[in-house]
Amino acid sequence: MSITVHITNIIQENVIKAIQQLYGETIALEQVQVGATRKEFEGNYTIVTFPFTKIAKKKPEEIGEELGAYLVTQVDEIQAFNVIKGFLNLVVSNGFWMDFLERIHHRTDYGQHPANGEKVMVEFSSPNTNKPLHLGHIRNNLLGWSCSKILEAAGYEVVRVQVVNDRGIAICKSMLAWQKFGAGATPESTGIKSDHFVGDYYVLFEKKFQEEFKNWQQSVAGQQVFQSRKKSDQDETTFFKEFKNLYFNEYSALGAEARAMLRQWEAGDAATVALWRTMNGWVYHGFEETYHKLGVSFDKYYYESNTYLLGKDIIEDGLAQGIFYKKPDGSVWVDLTDAKLDHKVVLRSDGTSVYITQDLGTARLRYEDFGVSRMVYVVADEQNYHFQVLFEILKRLGEPYAAGLHHLSYGMVDLPTGKMKSREGTVVDADDLIAEVIAEARANSQERDTLSDVSQAEREDILRKIGLAALKFFIIKVHPQKRMIFDPKESVDLQGQTGPYVQNAYVRIQSVLRKAEDSAQALLKNPKSLEYNTLATDEKDLIAQLYEFPGLIQEAARTYDPSVIAAYCYTLAKSYHKFYHDFPILKAESEAAVAFRLKLCSAIAHTLRFGMNLLGIEMPERM
RNA sequence: GGUCCCGUAGCUCAGCUGGAUAGAGCAACUGACUUCUAAUCAGUAGGUCUCAGGUUCGAAUCCUGACGGGAUCACCA
């Protein structure tokens, strides 16, 4: 976007001048409220005059009249005004809108801000390697991806990373189950997508473990434990449910084997490490396929197997600086009670790391790797407390990037029946879901029969774009902070406030431009459009909406909130659909009108495409 | 129990740095395709913005307190 000052700033500054001249008081910029004029009134921008009544000692209406008169004479872009109660509505001149459209209609990157020299890291996805990706990961990936795109559009250089949790007891469970029951099967030999293949062994382990646990519960040993350890009024079922973890760690044969495997892995046992590499390799292969389908990618992968020992040096730093303290047993703590965050262990008494030690170390490592001034962590809201603690510690340590840390926290995706639970088999698988939405788009398209003349490959590409748009838009349009409900049984909507609705506005424009053929190019360059001086309200509104786009991107970047871009794209598409319905374009009343409307269409198409791209949504040329 | 988040139409969601009559979509009902793609448009109906106080010229929006839902408060990750 050009460096031109937004018109609301011009208005604000002139209101300040007017108040100075008329009433002899100096006010701050923030005191001048300039908003968009509501549809029912005439005008583009509205100033609220109530706050000035004390300064002016006049009625809001009088102030409105006086300010309006001043602005019309002093500001070229303001053509007229009207006052309704305490609201001063300003009408921006046609010339201003026309000039603006002339400047941007050909720009495919309208909305892109110039580089600001700042580098920001966005961490997202961050899966465990024992299970395939599910609906929760989809929300995470979409938020992370669009957040990074928005930051780029706002002028940042972005580094996309993910931290892969590739170690620990969970992957050992899959490994063990495969070793014991797999009989040498591979993803290739079974034809199962490789991350699902590994996930199936994780599920198999849990199944075998449950069987073992059940048998033990009936055994003499199990009953003895129940009798001796149960709390007074606890029944058998409840007791054993709560006892599960302890059983795994202290009684289970399978548990012992899995833990032994983890120890061997940590000791660097060659065979165990080889198996671990093989199975994680399968998982990564499957993940990449899903990422590819989702349209996300990463610049750098951090593996916890490499980073889980990091952070010890930071502990030393913190102790030296007196930020941490050591307990007699050797464990290291931080006192964050003055930040309302309690005491927190940062190193175990045996000298090994806890989760946050690793995160401290990884933060510093990333800074050393990329020199970013900001880091955004896209992680579900169940970790809010963890990130408050992490950021507070990094701040106290005086890390150079500490002021630029942000936790993009998002709510869980619930099913109509409640939470997704893997144990109850209600987890919505990412690959299944993607396939379903595309199938839905296909079914819908067949009824419509508008794509019968395109090639098979092209049609599949279009359907893929439509299906994914439906899914992505549905998720992105909800404010990240809110929990959202997703009903997988009810097929994703393709009509109304949806991705395909926005795509359709774009497709209609492309269709018009195709119809205009050669003349379109000439008309798009035709300065005659400037002679079109009877701008209808709908046309003016469309240009005014386009005008707000760059500012909105900044807003979305500032608040790390992609949902505002989704809302914008929808509103713009809605306005266009109405315009398209009510106004002829190629058969407009004059050559100037045709040229103008084509430029308007072109600008809208570019903006919609750019905006949807920020959400990770591709635009088809037809549908 | 402490802390944090959420509560807006039957359903899914906007609006929340205080401003005009609280907006969309879905579902329901009515109408518009010989005219640039009807995945569209126009209309009807649907609200105690959870509740109660407070601040203000003005509160869905800010403050306090209830109520309801969720998360978290491990030498787990």
XYZ file of C-alpha atoms (C1' of nucleotides) in Angstrom:
700
model
C 0.000 0.000 0.000
C 1.143 3.477 -0.702
C 2.349 5.641 2.116
C -0.615 7.970 1.762
C -2.294 8.919 4.983
C -5.652 7.346 5.658
C -8.462 9.800 5.226
C -9.727 9.289 8.746
C -6.418 10.693 9.985
C -6.864 13.728 7.773
C -10.327 14.183 9.175
C -9.125 13.785 12.738
C -6.347 16.308 12.330
C -8.700 18.826 10.808
C -11.234 18.335 13.546
C -8.497 19.126 16.038
C -7.714 22.307 14.128
C -11.386 23.188 13.925
C -11.901 22.726 17.648
C -8.828 24.852 18.278
C -10.125 27.628 16.064
C -13.776 27.466 16.985
C -13.590 26.762 20.689
C -9.996 27.519 21.625
C -9.247 24.096 23.091
C -6.585 21.578 22.147
C -7.671 17.963 22.089
C -5.864 14.699 21.471
C -6.233 12.654 18.323
C -7.892 9.778 20.190
C -10.678 12.059 21.313
C -11.899 12.427 17.762
C -14.032 9.382 17.034
C -14.282 8.753 13.313
C -16.242 5.719 12.220
C -17.854 4.401 9.096
C -21.291 5.877 8.472
C -24.108 3.446 8.937
C -25.834 2.261 5.797
C -29.103 4.083 6.493
C -27.497 7.518 6.477
C -25.845 9.507 3.767
C -22.099 9.800 3.993
C -18.944 7.744 4.348
C -17.443 8.754 7.655
C -19.113 9.882 10.836
C -17.797 12.007 13.651
C -19.437 11.720 17.035
C -19.864 15.203 18.447
C -21.153 14.356 21.922
C -17.681 14.388 23.486
C -17.167 18.011 22.437
C -20.202 19.429 24.174
C -18.285 20.262 27.322
C -15.516 22.034 25.444
C -17.804 23.940 23.112
C -20.613 24.478 25.580
C -23.026 23.984 22.740
C -25.526 21.402 21.644
C -24.153 18.413 19.711
C -26.151 19.439 16.637
C -24.654 22.932 16.593
C -21.157 21.535 16.936
C -21.875 19.166 14.074
C -22.941 22.041 11.839
C -19.892 24.111 12.706
C -17.418 21.268 12.309
C -19.088 20.145 9.093
C -18.870 23.609 7.578
C -15.220 23.884 8.561
C -14.285 20.493 7.129
C -16.060 21.072 3.821
C -14.145 24.278 3.239
C -10.781 23.100 4.586
C -10.554 19.493 3.397
C -10.603 18.912 -0.348
C -11.732 15.316 -0.012
C -14.853 16.242 1.945
C -17.641 17.262 -0.348
C -20.666 17.590 1.873
C -22.022 16.832 5.305
C -25.204 16.324 7.238
C -25.931 16.320 10.929
C -28.257 13.965 12.720
C -28.381 14.430 16.475
C -24.813 14.086 17.731
C -23.534 12.570 14.532
C -21.767 14.483 11.802
C -21.833 12.501 8.559
C -19.203 13.415 6.015
C -19.502 12.733 2.319
C -16.215 12.060 0.591
C -15.904 13.430 -2.933
C -16.259 11.184 -5.958
C -12.900 12.396 -7.174
C -11.186 10.966 -4.150
C -12.700 7.542 -4.702
C -12.029 7.596 -8.423
C -8.387 8.544 -7.931
C -7.996 5.806 -5.412
C -9.520 3.169 -7.666
C -7.354 4.326 -10.528
C -4.272 3.804 -8.392
C -5.077 0.300 -7.220
C -7.291 -1.524 -9.703
C -4.413 -3.176 -11.540
C -2.469 -4.151 -8.443
C -2.564 -7.871 -7.693
C -0.738 -7.250 -4.411
C -3.031 -4.525 -3.141
C -2.974 -4.845 0.646
C 0.701 -5.774 0.833
C 2.637 -3.420 3.107
C 6.255 -2.566 2.445
C 8.863 -4.505 4.391
C 9.274 -3.160 7.905
C 12.610 -4.842 8.553
C 11.278 -6.944 11.413
C 11.526 -10.689 11.554
C 8.933 -12.802 13.296
C 8.731 -16.519 13.943
C 5.443 -18.371 13.946
C 5.359 -21.803 15.513
C 2.391 -23.979 14.733
C 1.154 -27.527 14.199
C 3.658 -29.113 16.593
C 2.252 -32.633 16.537
C 3.135 -35.782 18.430
C 4.449 -38.542 16.247
C 2.312 -41.345 17.593
C -1.007 -40.373 16.033
C -2.275 -38.883 12.753
C -3.455 -35.273 12.617
C -7.025 -34.504 13.594
C -9.520 -31.656 13.534
C -7.757 -29.837 16.369
C -4.541 -29.815 14.363
C -6.459 -28.440 11.413
C -7.565 -25.426 13.419
C -4.022 -24.995 14.655
C -2.526 -25.244 11.175
C -5.034 -22.894 9.616
C -4.521 -20.305 12.331
C -0.763 -20.591 12.194
C -0.609 -20.461 8.456
C -2.964 -17.517 8.041
C -1.346 -15.679 10.908
C 2.003 -16.011 9.184
C 0.567 -14.882 5.859
C -1.040 -11.871 7.516
C 2.212 -10.911 9.212
C 3.948 -11.112 5.849
C 1.313 -8.901 4.292
C 1.819 -6.434 7.116
C 5.480 -6.160 6.198
C 7.188 -8.697 8.445
C 9.629 -11.308 7.345
C 8.195 -14.574 8.668
C 9.872 -17.830 9.643
C 7.466 -20.740 9.972
C 8.552 -23.465 12.316
C 7.134 -26.461 14.044
C 8.342 -28.302 17.060
C 7.871 -32.005 16.601
C 7.357 -34.040 19.707
C 9.161 -37.079 18.364
C 10.292 -38.665 21.597
C 8.846 -39.961 24.815
C 6.726 -42.804 25.998
C 3.971 -42.353 23.403
C 6.069 -43.170 20.363
C 7.622 -46.037 22.320
C 4.152 -47.527 22.700
C 3.696 -47.543 18.933
C 7.170 -48.980 18.459
C 6.628 -51.720 20.982
C 3.259 -52.722 19.572
C 4.701 -52.875 16.080
C 7.646 -54.939 17.277
C 5.463 -57.388 19.167
C 2.434 -57.662 16.901
C 3.377 -56.109 13.585
C 4.982 -59.168 12.045
C 7.083 -56.992 9.809
C 4.180 -55.148 8.189
C 4.917 -51.764 6.627
C 2.789 -48.951 5.214
C 3.809 -50.157 1.759
C 2.845 -53.768 2.413
C -0.526 -52.822 3.845
C -1.336 -49.808 1.695
C -2.207 -47.760 4.767
C -1.207 -44.090 4.871
C 1.973 -44.173 6.856
C 1.069 -41.894 9.782
C -2.181 -43.787 10.219
C -0.203 -46.999 10.087
C 1.861 -45.915 13.088
C -1.202 -44.521 14.836
C -2.926 -47.870 14.477
C -0.129 -49.502 16.486
C -0.505 -46.879 19.172
C -4.188 -47.771 19.371
C -3.272 -51.453 19.358
C -0.916 -50.906 22.265
C -3.651 -49.187 24.239
C -5.987 -52.073 23.475
C -3.511 -54.725 24.595
C -2.671 -52.690 27.651
C -6.346 -52.391 28.562
C -6.740 -56.163 28.243
C -3.755 -56.712 30.467
C -5.049 -54.179 32.977
C -8.507 -55.779 33.015
C -7.041 -59.231 33.669
C -4.854 -57.887 36.417
C -7.843 -56.247 38.073
C -9.456 -59.678 38.433
C -6.265 -61.267 39.718
C -5.320 -61.794 43.338
C -2.601 -59.177 43.093
C -4.982 -56.636 41.604
C -7.631 -57.236 44.238
C -5.059 -56.921 46.988
C -3.969 -53.542 45.656
C -7.577 -52.431 45.410
C -8.324 -53.422 48.996
C -5.210 -51.862 50.446
C -5.085 -48.630 48.420
C -8.698 -47.614 47.838
C -10.072 -44.577 49.461
C -12.869 -45.196 51.935
C -15.984 -44.853 49.735
C -14.425 -45.715 46.381
C -15.942 -48.437 44.229
C -13.811 -50.763 42.172
C -14.414 -49.158 38.771
C -13.554 -45.655 39.939
C -10.494 -46.852 41.766
C -9.017 -48.674 38.818
C -9.795 -45.788 36.475
C -7.730 -43.477 38.645
C -5.127 -46.145 39.175
C -4.377 -46.543 35.469
C -1.233 -44.413 35.314
C 0.200 -45.935 38.439
C -0.523 -49.387 37.102
C 1.254 -48.532 33.879
C 4.319 -47.310 35.734
C 4.552 -49.887 38.483
C 2.731 -53.119 37.632
C 2.172 -53.458 33.899
C 4.397 -55.778 31.897
C 3.681 -53.830 28.721
C 4.319 -50.608 30.579
C 7.644 -51.924 31.788
C 8.599 -52.898 28.269
C 7.642 -49.491 26.901
C 9.594 -47.718 29.609
C 12.556 -49.985 29.018
C 12.390 -49.024 25.379
C 12.415 -45.345 26.284
C 15.487 -45.902 28.473
C 17.214 -47.751 25.658
C 16.385 -44.928 23.309
C 17.822 -42.404 25.752
C 20.928 -44.554 26.102
C 21.320 -44.470 22.352
C 20.780 -48.203 21.792
C 21.349 -48.712 18.066
C 18.468 -51.059 17.353
C 15.961 -48.965 19.286
C 17.094 -45.768 17.631
C 16.868 -47.420 14.222
C 13.315 -48.566 14.877
C 12.459 -45.122 16.183
C 13.837 -43.527 13.024
C 11.903 -45.879 10.795
C 8.584 -45.348 12.506
C 8.956 -41.601 12.846
C 9.977 -41.513 9.195
C 6.656 -43.131 8.329
C 4.829 -40.601 10.414
C 6.589 -37.634 8.813
C 5.864 -38.978 5.382
C 2.163 -39.143 6.228
C 2.175 -35.722 7.878
C 3.752 -34.134 4.832
C 0.975 -35.483 2.697
C -1.620 -33.944 5.003
C 0.245 -30.632 5.180
C 0.456 -30.591 1.421
C -3.274 -31.144 1.111
C -3.905 -28.403 3.653
C -1.561 -26.085 1.816
C 0.789 -25.395 4.711
C 4.552 -25.673 4.870
C 7.403 -24.908 7.230
C 10.817 -23.320 6.969
C 12.302 -25.213 9.866
C 11.529 -28.222 12.009
C 12.719 -28.462 15.567
C 12.727 -31.982 16.955
C 12.365 -32.479 20.652
C 14.777 -35.372 20.413
C 17.368 -32.664 19.720
C 16.087 -29.973 22.043
C 14.871 -31.841 25.107
C 18.161 -31.397 26.881
C 18.371 -27.676 26.168
C 17.830 -24.975 28.717
C 20.369 -25.965 31.362
C 22.537 -22.951 30.513
C 19.542 -20.712 31.011
C 19.014 -22.240 34.421
C 22.610 -21.309 35.270
C 22.027 -17.767 34.001
C 18.880 -17.464 36.038
C 20.553 -18.719 39.184
C 23.479 -16.346 38.680
C 21.100 -13.444 38.208
C 19.122 -14.451 41.284
C 15.970 -14.966 39.257
C 15.858 -18.647 40.181
C 16.555 -20.257 43.520
C 17.705 -23.710 44.514
C 15.965 -25.843 47.086
C 17.972 -28.066 49.443
C 17.067 -31.129 47.376
C 18.774 -29.545 44.364
C 15.677 -28.653 42.380
C 15.580 -25.169 40.880
C 12.557 -22.890 41.164
C 11.311 -19.505 40.157
C 9.075 -17.368 42.324
C 6.478 -15.645 40.190
C 4.012 -14.867 42.940
C 4.417 -11.142 42.380
C 3.136 -11.703 38.854
C 0.230 -13.755 40.258
C 1.799 -16.909 38.868
C 2.996 -18.889 41.878
C 6.227 -20.860 42.306
C 7.324 -23.029 39.428
C 9.948 -25.754 39.134
C 12.376 -25.231 36.258
C 14.806 -28.079 36.956
C 14.223 -31.367 38.735
C 16.127 -32.360 41.835
C 17.941 -35.014 39.797
C 19.119 -32.255 37.487
C 16.955 -33.224 34.525
C 14.759 -30.900 32.517
C 11.077 -30.335 32.794
C 8.883 -29.167 29.935
C 9.499 -25.500 30.577
C 13.292 -25.931 30.767
C 13.193 -27.211 27.241
C 10.959 -24.357 26.082
C 13.326 -21.814 27.610
C 16.234 -23.387 25.810
C 14.374 -23.689 22.543
C 13.347 -20.035 22.639
C 16.962 -18.978 22.938
C 18.036 -21.437 20.240
C 15.495 -20.052 17.813
C 16.652 -16.547 18.499
C 20.207 -17.607 17.821
C 19.120 -19.372 14.635
C 17.075 -16.583 13.120
C 17.489 -13.354 15.071
C 13.750 -12.802 15.217
C 12.364 -9.943 17.278
C 9.035 -11.651 17.761
C 7.826 -15.190 18.301
C 4.254 -16.339 17.998
C 3.273 -19.690 19.494
C 0.098 -21.153 18.074
C -0.963 -23.515 20.838
C -4.347 -24.485 22.286
C -5.674 -22.501 25.233
C -5.158 -25.325 27.705
C -1.555 -24.116 27.808
C -2.349 -20.495 28.644
C -0.793 -20.781 32.074
C 2.340 -22.420 30.734
C 2.950 -19.594 28.295
C 2.304 -16.917 30.888
C 4.998 -18.527 32.984
C 7.364 -19.040 30.063
C 7.072 -15.461 28.852
C 7.401 -14.042 32.347
C 10.621 -15.975 32.920
C 12.083 -14.931 29.567
C 11.192 -11.344 30.387
C 12.953 -11.539 33.723
C 15.974 -13.105 32.103
C 16.101 -10.059 29.865
C 16.034 -12.048 26.639
C 16.164 -9.591 23.712
C 13.004 -10.964 22.066
C 11.001 -11.094 25.306
C 8.825 -8.112 24.454
C 7.798 -9.734 21.171
C 6.455 -13.002 22.537
C 2.872 -13.890 21.854
C 0.800 -16.936 22.563
C -1.845 -17.270 19.866
C -4.174 -19.232 22.035
C -7.190 -20.901 20.533
C -10.136 -22.804 21.869
C -10.797 -26.453 21.342
C -12.964 -27.705 18.531
C -15.921 -29.493 20.051
C -18.352 -31.892 18.486
C -22.083 -31.432 19.025
C -21.795 -34.334 21.455
C -18.993 -32.665 23.394
C -15.235 -32.996 23.390
C -13.340 -35.133 20.946
C -12.020 -38.157 22.790
C -9.657 -40.630 21.237
C -10.678 -43.270 23.732
C -14.273 -43.043 22.576
C -13.285 -42.956 18.946
C -14.862 -39.565 18.357
C -11.733 -37.898 17.028
C -12.301 -36.401 13.602
C -9.374 -37.393 11.427
C -7.821 -34.653 9.305
C -7.410 -36.740 6.158
C -10.948 -38.099 6.361
C -12.356 -34.638 6.845
C -10.487 -33.179 3.886
C -11.707 -36.016 1.683
C -15.256 -35.470 2.888
C -15.435 -31.773 2.141
C -14.106 -32.356 -1.351
C -16.665 -35.107 -1.880
C -19.335 -32.679 -0.735
C -18.163 -30.081 -3.235
C -18.240 -32.735 -5.940
C -21.789 -33.798 -5.129
C -22.892 -30.187 -5.117
C -21.191 -29.479 -8.409
C -22.799 -32.452 -10.092
C -26.252 -31.125 -9.319
C -25.233 -27.802 -10.765
C -23.487 -29.122 -13.847
C -21.383 -26.067 -14.651
C -18.086 -27.899 -15.004
C -18.972 -30.569 -17.538
C -16.860 -28.964 -20.245
C -13.570 -28.804 -18.329
C -11.012 -31.581 -18.156
C -11.107 -34.154 -15.415
C -7.907 -32.865 -13.846
C -9.049 -29.270 -13.916
C -12.399 -30.202 -12.436
C -10.775 -32.091 -9.582
C -8.556 -29.107 -8.887
C -11.558 -26.792 -8.739
C -13.486 -29.149 -6.457
C -10.497 -29.437 -4.181
C -10.293 -25.654 -3.942
C -14.001 -25.358 -3.209
C -14.106 -28.095 -0.607
C -11.080 -26.817 1.224
C -12.374 -23.260 1.064
C -15.551 -24.396 2.788
C -13.617 -26.139 5.535
C -10.990 -23.463 6.039
C -13.375 -20.542 6.005
C -15.674 -22.262 8.455
C -12.845 -22.609 10.930
C -11.023 -19.340 10.347
C -14.096 -17.116 10.568
C -14.465 -17.917 14.257
C -12.424 -15.801 16.633
C -9.451 -17.944 17.752
C -10.114 -17.481 21.433
C -13.538 -19.053 21.247
C -14.287 -22.707 21.476
C -16.131 -23.725 18.391
C -18.534 -26.466 17.524
C -18.050 -28.546 14.433
C -20.582 -31.070 13.280
C -18.909 -33.619 11.027
C -22.193 -35.374 10.322
C -23.757 -32.259 8.895
C -21.902 -31.657 5.668
C -19.997 -28.407 5.434
C -22.118 -25.590 4.055
C -21.306 -24.363 0.587
C -23.837 -21.543 0.569
C -24.194 -18.395 2.585
C -21.420 -17.160 4.841
C -18.842 -19.565 3.448
C -15.610 -19.852 1.515
C -17.326 -20.891 -1.711
C -19.551 -17.802 -1.458
C -16.463 -15.614 -1.550
C -14.943 -17.708 -4.300
C -18.115 -17.317 -6.284
C -17.825 -13.531 -6.280
C -14.318 -13.895 -7.672
C -15.447 -16.427 -10.278
C -18.204 -14.108 -11.438
C -15.683 -11.352 -11.976
C -13.390 -13.653 -13.905
C -16.316 -14.668 -16.021
C -17.121 -11.062 -16.820
C -13.513 -10.321 -17.668
C -13.404 -13.373 -19.942
C -16.535 -12.221 -21.720
C -15.043 -8.808 -22.310
C -12.040 -10.544 -23.846
C -9.705 -8.230 -25.727
C -11.678 -5.148 -25.001
C -11.294 -5.755 -21.285
C -7.599 -5.096 -21.372
C -8.112 -1.917 -23.342
C -10.926 -0.800 -21.069
C -8.904 -1.498 -17.984
C -6.381 0.993 -19.243
C -9.005 3.408 -20.483
C -8.694 6.722 -18.674
C -12.232 7.436 -19.839
C -13.449 5.696 -16.732
C -12.520 8.874 -14.925
C -15.276 10.641 -16.800
C -17.746 8.430 -15.029
C -18.981 10.831 -12.426
C -22.296 9.492 -11.334
C -20.987 7.017 -8.774
C -23.906 5.128 -7.317
C -24.015 4.515 -3.582
C -23.260 0.827 -4.026
C -20.265 1.621 -6.181
C -18.937 4.133 -3.717
C -19.406 1.656 -0.890
C -17.413 -0.948 -2.750
C -14.518 1.439 -3.291
C -14.700 2.541 0.323
C -14.491 -1.085 1.405
C -11.440 -1.646 -0.766
C -9.926 1.448 0.785
C -10.091 -0.118 4.253
C -8.262 -3.310 3.297
C -4.636 -2.388 4.079
C -5.595 -0.964 7.458
C -7.484 -4.110 8.243
C -4.439 -6.244 7.498
C -2.463 -4.207 9.977
C -5.213 -4.671 12.504
C -5.276 -8.429 11.919
C -1.489 -8.575 12.275
C -1.529 -6.482 15.432
C -4.134 -8.672 17.099
C -2.973 -11.942 15.483
C -6.534 -12.517 14.419
C -7.276 -14.013 10.991
C -11.027 -13.968 11.607
C -11.195 -10.254 10.787
C -9.830 -10.982 7.313
C -12.441 -13.689 6.831
C -15.180 -11.282 7.874
C -13.818 -8.668 5.495
C -13.695 -11.031 2.521
C -17.231 -12.130 3.198
C -18.554 -8.582 3.448
C -16.772 -7.505 0.286
C -18.058 -10.545 -1.596
C -21.566 -9.872 -0.337
C -21.451 -6.271 -1.522
C -20.137 -7.427 -4.869
C -22.859 -10.048 -5.325
C -25.459 -7.370 -4.775
C -23.723 -4.969 -7.109
C -23.439 -7.683 -9.738
C -27.125 -8.366 -9.461
C -28.228 -4.744 -9.651
C -25.802 -3.186 -12.148
C -24.945 -4.130 -15.705
C -21.216 -4.185 -16.284
C -20.453 -4.956 -19.918
C -23.762 -3.456 -20.982
C -23.435 -0.389 -18.815
C -24.845 2.888 -20.105
C -21.624 4.382 -21.464
C -18.096 3.439 -22.381
C -16.906 5.333 -19.342
C -19.266 3.357 -17.146
C -18.118 0.033 -18.609
C -14.491 0.970 -18.116
C -15.117 2.117 -14.570
C -17.006 -0.994 -13.575
C -14.407 -3.271 -15.085
C -11.768 -1.505 -13.035
C -13.922 -1.871 -9.960
C -14.398 -5.577 -10.683
C -10.718 -6.042 -11.250
C -9.800 -4.330 -7.993
C -12.309 -6.437 -6.083
C -11.052 -9.648 -7.666
C -7.466 -8.846 -6.705
C -8.472 -7.929 -3.199
C -10.564 -11.043 -2.671
C -7.811 -13.217 -4.032
C -5.181 -11.565 -1.887
C -7.399 -11.639 1.190
C -8.381 -15.276 0.814
C -4.772 -16.181 0.178
C -4.039 -14.761 3.614
C -6.394 -17.417 4.939
C -4.737 -20.134 2.923
C -7.689 -20.331 0.544
C -7.147 -20.622 -3.192
C -9.448 -19.102 -5.787
C -10.738 -21.127 -8.724
C -11.185 -19.329 -12.063
C -14.564 -20.924 -12.483
C -16.849 -23.150 -10.484
C -10.749 -23.276 46.365
C -7.166 -19.619 43.281
C -6.374 -17.867 38.246
C -7.806 -17.356 33.102
C -11.389 -17.786 28.883
C -16.436 -18.033 27.090
C -22.057 -16.818 27.566
C -25.640 -12.366 21.695
C -31.918 -15.236 17.282
C -33.956 -22.475 17.231
C -28.539 -23.612 15.380
C -23.382 -21.696 13.873
C -21.168 -17.107 14.481
C -20.067 -11.266 13.866
C -20.179 -6.818 16.645
C -16.782 -5.600 22.406
C -10.451 0.810 21.939
C -18.546 2.952 24.912
C -22.303 6.040 20.143
C -27.630 6.215 15.788
C -33.100 1.205 15.274
C -27.870 -5.218 18.012
C -25.911 -7.831 12.439
C -24.869 -12.174 9.095
C -25.433 -17.251 7.591
C -28.054 -21.943 8.335
C -32.896 -23.913 9.211
C -38.558 -22.089 7.964
C -41.688 -19.261 4.629
C -42.337 -15.894 -0.138
C -40.492 -14.049 -4.693
C -36.517 -13.393 -8.875
C -32.806 -17.507 -13.857
C -34.646 -16.364 -22.820
C -30.477 -10.959 -20.074
C -22.311 -10.484 -17.540
C -22.192 -18.116 -13.708
C -28.960 -18.598 -9.179
C -22.669 -21.805 -4.932
C -26.604 -15.558 -6.371
C -30.232 -11.615 -5.182
C -34.726 -9.433 -2.765
C -38.246 -10.132 1.161
C -41.061 -12.342 5.791
C -40.319 -14.243 10.532
C -36.998 -14.920 14.562
C -33.557 -10.949 20.516
C -34.941 -9.547 28.219
C -27.254 -9.330 24.112
C -27.316 -15.168 30.980
C -28.892 -12.211 35.437
C -28.382 -8.046 39.066
C -26.123 -3.618 40.309
C -22.651 0.542 39.017
C -20.043 4.407 35.839
C -21.915 7.681 31.632
C -25.427 12.449 27.908
C -25.215 7.251 26.000
C -23.570 0.197 27.847
C -23.986 -6.025 24.081
C -19.247 -3.245 24.720
C -16.231 -0.579 30.729
C -16.439 -1.915 36.398
C -18.413 -5.121 40.552
C -21.085 -9.385 41.982
C -23.945 -13.731 40.950
C -25.275 -17.921 37.591
C -23.957 -21.410 33.612
C -19.984 -23.763 30.479
C -14.683 -24.726 29.711
C -9.423 -24.711 30.804
C -5.562 -24.655 34.283
C -3.222 -24.740 39.143
C 2.496 -31.998 38.439
C 9.973 -32.631 39.945
C 3.730 -34.848 32.851
C 4.433 -32.970 28.017
